[in-house]
Short mmCIF file of C-alpha atoms in Angstrom, two decimals:
data_model
loop_
_atom_site.label_atom_id
_atom_site.label_comp_id
_atom_site.label_asym_id
_atom_site.label_seq_id
_atom_site.Cartn_x
_atom_site.Cartn_y
_atom_site.Cartn_z
CA UNK A 1 -51.78 66.33 248.85
CA UNK A 2 -49.97 64.91 252.03
CA UNK A 3 -47.37 62.18 251.89
CA UNK A 4 -50.24 60.55 254.23
CA UNK A 5 -52.52 60.47 251.45
CA UNK A 6 -50.56 58.91 249.00
CA UNK A 7 -48.99 56.43 251.32
CA UNK A 8 -52.56 55.40 252.52
CA UNK A 9 -55.45 56.07 249.73
CA UNK A 10 -54.09 53.93 247.28
CA UNK A 11 -53.33 51.18 249.03
CA UNK A 12 -56.95 51.28 250.84
CA UNK A 13 -58.16 51.51 247.15
CA UNK A 14 -56.21 48.37 246.20
CA UNK A 15 -56.95 46.08 249.06
CA UNK A 16 -60.88 47.13 248.96
CA UNK A 17 -61.04 46.60 245.54
CA UNK A 18 -59.17 42.81 245.90
CA UNK A 19 -61.73 42.21 248.40
CA UNK A 20 -64.69 42.97 246.53
CA UNK A 21 -64.16 41.73 242.90
CA UNK A 22 -64.65 38.11 243.79
CA UNK A 23 -67.88 36.77 242.65
CA UNK A 24 -70.40 36.56 245.60
CA UNK A 25 -74.08 36.84 246.23
CA UNK A 26 -74.06 40.70 246.63
CA UNK A 27 -72.19 41.39 243.17
CA UNK A 28 -74.38 38.81 241.48
CA UNK A 29 -77.70 40.37 242.54
CA UNK A 30 -76.39 43.72 241.30
CA UNK A 31 -75.36 42.11 238.17
CA UNK A 32 -79.01 40.76 237.33
CA UNK A 33 -80.32 44.30 238.18
CA UNK A 34 -77.64 46.02 235.98
CA UNK A 35 -78.57 43.47 232.69
CA UNK A 36 -82.58 44.22 233.79
CA UNK A 37 -81.97 47.92 233.86
CA UNK A 38 -84.14 47.90 236.74
CA UNK A 39 -83.18 50.30 239.86
CA UNK A 40 -79.56 50.08 239.03
CA UNK A 41 -78.31 53.85 240.64
CA UNK A 42 -80.34 52.99 243.91
CA UNK A 43 -79.12 49.20 244.19
CA UNK A 44 -75.45 50.50 243.33
CA UNK A 45 -75.73 53.31 246.02
CA UNK A 46 -77.24 51.06 248.81
CA UNK A 47 -74.06 48.51 247.95
CA UNK A 48 -71.55 51.03 248.05
CA UNK A 49 -72.92 53.30 251.37
CA UNK A 50 -73.37 49.76 253.44
CA UNK A 51 -69.65 48.99 252.33
CA UNK A 52 -68.74 52.50 253.20
CA UNK A 53 -70.52 52.36 256.30
CA UNK A 54 -68.94 49.35 257.38
CA UNK A 55 -65.28 50.27 256.39
CA UNK A 56 -65.52 53.31 258.13
CA UNK A 57 -66.62 51.59 261.31
CA UNK A 58 -63.73 49.22 261.02
CA UNK A 59 -61.22 52.32 260.48
CA UNK A 60 -62.40 54.26 263.87
CA UNK A 61 -62.16 50.86 265.90
CA UNK A 62 -65.49 49.12 266.13
CA UNK A 63 -64.47 45.90 264.93
CA UNK A 64 -63.50 44.96 268.35
CA UNK A 65 -67.19 45.28 269.45
CA UNK A 66 -68.29 42.80 267.11
CA UNK A 67 -65.30 40.60 268.18
CA UNK A 68 -66.85 41.06 271.95
CA UNK A 69 -69.99 39.55 271.04
CA UNK A 70 -69.03 35.88 270.65
CA UNK A 71 -72.66 34.79 269.36
CA UNK A 72 -72.47 37.57 266.73
CA UNK A 73 -70.59 35.67 264.30
CA UNK A 74 -72.57 32.43 264.63
CA UNK A 75 -76.06 34.26 263.90
CA UNK A 76 -74.71 36.31 261.13
CA UNK A 77 -74.12 32.96 259.48
CA UNK A 78 -77.12 31.05 260.41
CA UNK A 79 -79.35 33.93 259.09
CA UNK A 80 -77.44 34.65 255.89
CA UNK A 81 -77.23 30.92 255.03
CA UNK A 82 -80.83 30.51 255.36
CA UNK A 83 -81.48 33.72 253.36
CA UNK A 84 -79.23 32.77 250.51
CA UNK A 85 -80.82 28.99 250.73
CA UNK A 86 -84.43 31.13 249.89
CA UNK A 87 -82.65 33.39 247.52
CA UNK A 88 -81.33 30.76 245.71
CA UNK A 89 -84.22 28.19 245.64
CA UNK A 90 -86.29 31.51 244.04
CA UNK A 91 -83.45 32.09 241.24
CA UNK A 92 -83.93 28.24 240.23
CA UNK A 93 -87.59 28.22 240.22
CA UNK A 94 -86.84 31.20 237.76
CA UNK A 95 -84.71 29.25 235.52
CA UNK A 96 -87.33 26.12 235.68
CA UNK A 97 -90.09 28.47 234.56
CA UNK A 98 -88.31 29.94 231.93
CA UNK A 99 -89.77 32.13 229.47
CA UNK A 100 -88.34 35.42 230.66
CA UNK A 101 -86.47 37.98 228.25
CA UNK A 102 -84.93 41.17 228.62
CA UNK A 103 -88.13 42.85 226.61
CA UNK A 104 -90.55 40.88 229.44
CA UNK A 105 -88.18 41.49 232.40
CA UNK A 106 -88.57 45.26 231.06
CA UNK A 107 -92.24 45.73 231.11
CA UNK A 108 -92.89 43.97 234.89
CA UNK A 109 -90.14 45.67 236.88
CA UNK A 110 -90.16 45.06 240.59
CA UNK A 111 -91.08 47.72 243.03
CA UNK A 112 -88.00 49.82 244.31
CA UNK A 113 -88.76 48.85 248.20
CA UNK A 114 -88.48 44.73 247.66
CA UNK A 115 -85.59 45.53 245.51
CA UNK A 116 -83.61 47.77 248.30
CA UNK A 117 -84.81 45.17 251.00
CA UNK A 118 -83.23 42.40 249.32
CA UNK A 119 -80.26 44.53 248.38
CA UNK A 120 -79.85 45.33 251.85
CA UNK A 121 -80.45 41.45 253.18
CA UNK A 122 -77.57 40.21 250.75
CA UNK A 123 -75.27 42.93 252.23
CA UNK A 124 -75.72 43.04 255.95
CA UNK A 125 -76.69 38.83 256.55
CA UNK A 126 -73.60 38.31 254.81
CA UNK A 127 -70.93 37.42 257.95
CA UNK A 128 -68.06 37.36 255.42
CA UNK A 129 -68.66 41.24 254.92
CA UNK A 130 -67.87 42.09 258.32
CA UNK A 131 -65.12 39.93 258.22
CA UNK A 132 -63.63 41.82 255.29
CA UNK A 133 -64.42 45.37 256.31
CA UNK A 134 -64.78 45.70 259.84
CA UNK A 135 -62.23 43.50 260.92
CA UNK A 136 -59.72 42.85 258.08
CA UNK A 137 -59.82 46.34 256.49
CA UNK A 138 -60.18 48.06 260.05
CA UNK A 139 -57.18 45.97 261.60
CA UNK A 140 -54.80 46.73 258.22
CA UNK A 141 -55.67 50.11 258.25
CA UNK A 142 -54.07 51.05 261.76
CA UNK A 143 -50.68 50.32 260.09
CA UNK A 144 -50.78 53.08 257.98
CA UNK A 145 -49.99 56.82 258.62
CA UNK A 146 -53.25 57.61 257.92
CA UNK A 147 -55.73 55.05 258.60
CA UNK A 148 -58.60 57.46 257.37
CA UNK A 149 -57.23 58.08 254.03
CA UNK A 150 -56.71 54.18 253.95
CA UNK A 151 -60.55 53.77 254.65
CA UNK A 152 -61.76 56.41 252.06
CA UNK A 153 -59.37 54.31 249.40
CA UNK A 154 -61.35 51.32 250.32
CA UNK A 155 -64.44 52.81 250.17
CA UNK A 156 -64.13 54.64 246.58
CA UNK A 157 -63.04 51.56 245.21
CA UNK A 158 -66.35 49.77 246.58
CA UNK A 159 -68.26 53.15 244.69
CA UNK A 160 -66.12 52.80 241.89
CA UNK A 161 -66.36 48.91 241.41
CA UNK A 162 -70.51 48.81 241.94
CA UNK A 163 -70.84 51.72 239.58
CA UNK A 164 -69.06 49.89 236.98
CA UNK A 165 -70.67 46.49 237.45
CA UNK A 166 -74.35 47.70 237.42
CA UNK A 167 -74.14 50.30 234.66
CA UNK A 168 -71.75 48.21 232.57
CA UNK A 169 -74.09 45.34 232.84
CA UNK A 170 -76.29 46.66 230.34
CA UNK A 171 -73.90 45.78 227.60
CA UNK A 172 -74.86 42.11 227.99
CA UNK A 173 -78.34 43.26 227.03
CA UNK A 174 -78.50 41.82 223.75
CA UNK A 175 -77.00 38.43 224.83
CA UNK A 176 -80.40 38.51 227.61
CA UNK A 177 -83.07 39.12 224.62
CA UNK A 178 -83.06 35.39 224.52
CA UNK A 179 -84.93 33.48 227.27
CA UNK A 180 -82.35 30.84 227.41
CA UNK A 181 -79.85 33.31 228.49
CA UNK A 182 -81.96 34.50 231.60
CA UNK A 183 -82.43 30.81 232.55
CA UNK A 184 -78.79 30.30 232.50
CA UNK A 185 -78.10 33.54 234.53
CA UNK A 186 -80.57 32.23 236.90
CA UNK A 187 -79.28 28.94 237.54
CA UNK A 188 -75.56 30.53 238.01
CA UNK A 189 -77.17 33.20 240.62
CA UNK A 190 -78.56 29.96 242.24
CA UNK A 191 -75.49 28.03 242.54
CA UNK A 192 -73.73 31.04 243.71
CA UNK A 193 -76.19 31.67 246.36
CA UNK A 194 -76.22 27.82 247.55
CA UNK A 195 -72.39 27.55 247.32
CA UNK A 196 -71.92 30.92 250.05
CA UNK A 197 -74.73 29.17 251.91
CA UNK A 198 -72.83 26.07 252.30
CA UNK A 199 -69.76 27.68 252.99
CA UNK A 200 -71.51 29.60 255.91
CA UNK A 201 -72.87 26.37 257.14
CA UNK A 202 -70.14 24.00 256.92
CA UNK A 203 -67.87 26.62 258.91
CA UNK A 204 -70.67 27.22 261.52
CA UNK A 205 -70.88 23.33 262.33
CA UNK A 206 -66.95 22.50 262.16
#
């Protein structure tokens, strides 16, 4: 391996991991799918591949294109907030209805397409994703000997984190045989979605 690799790849991995581990709408959804054991691999790969595209776009300088359109960030903020409010309300409604359990969830799996659409919406309608990947990682990568290695490091961090989150969530399966646990999870997911939506709307009007 070249010295450029060792100077760039680990730094990209560390920074990419530090940006993605914070609880957010996307992570909460992946966790829920992992606990339900439904379409985990497609969801994980969709999240990680989306991150990879955005990170590499930033590394190759496409962050300036987003910044060149002044209305881009505002459109993403309002659209993302609207989607998060709707999804949060759906989670609260699910918690209020109750009655779910891991066994019931396993017998009533959602079709793959709606799950992937939700995954893509939670990823691509979040303006923070663009700020973290395209703009932040893209600009920082230019400071390293090989920006491509830096971007690959951040991409590997995304794949490893989502794989661990999605497939590690099944360790919580015994807990979620109880309906009350599903209600708590749905409430937490709803709160996360609405908190992020509030942050997006607050920053849009300030």
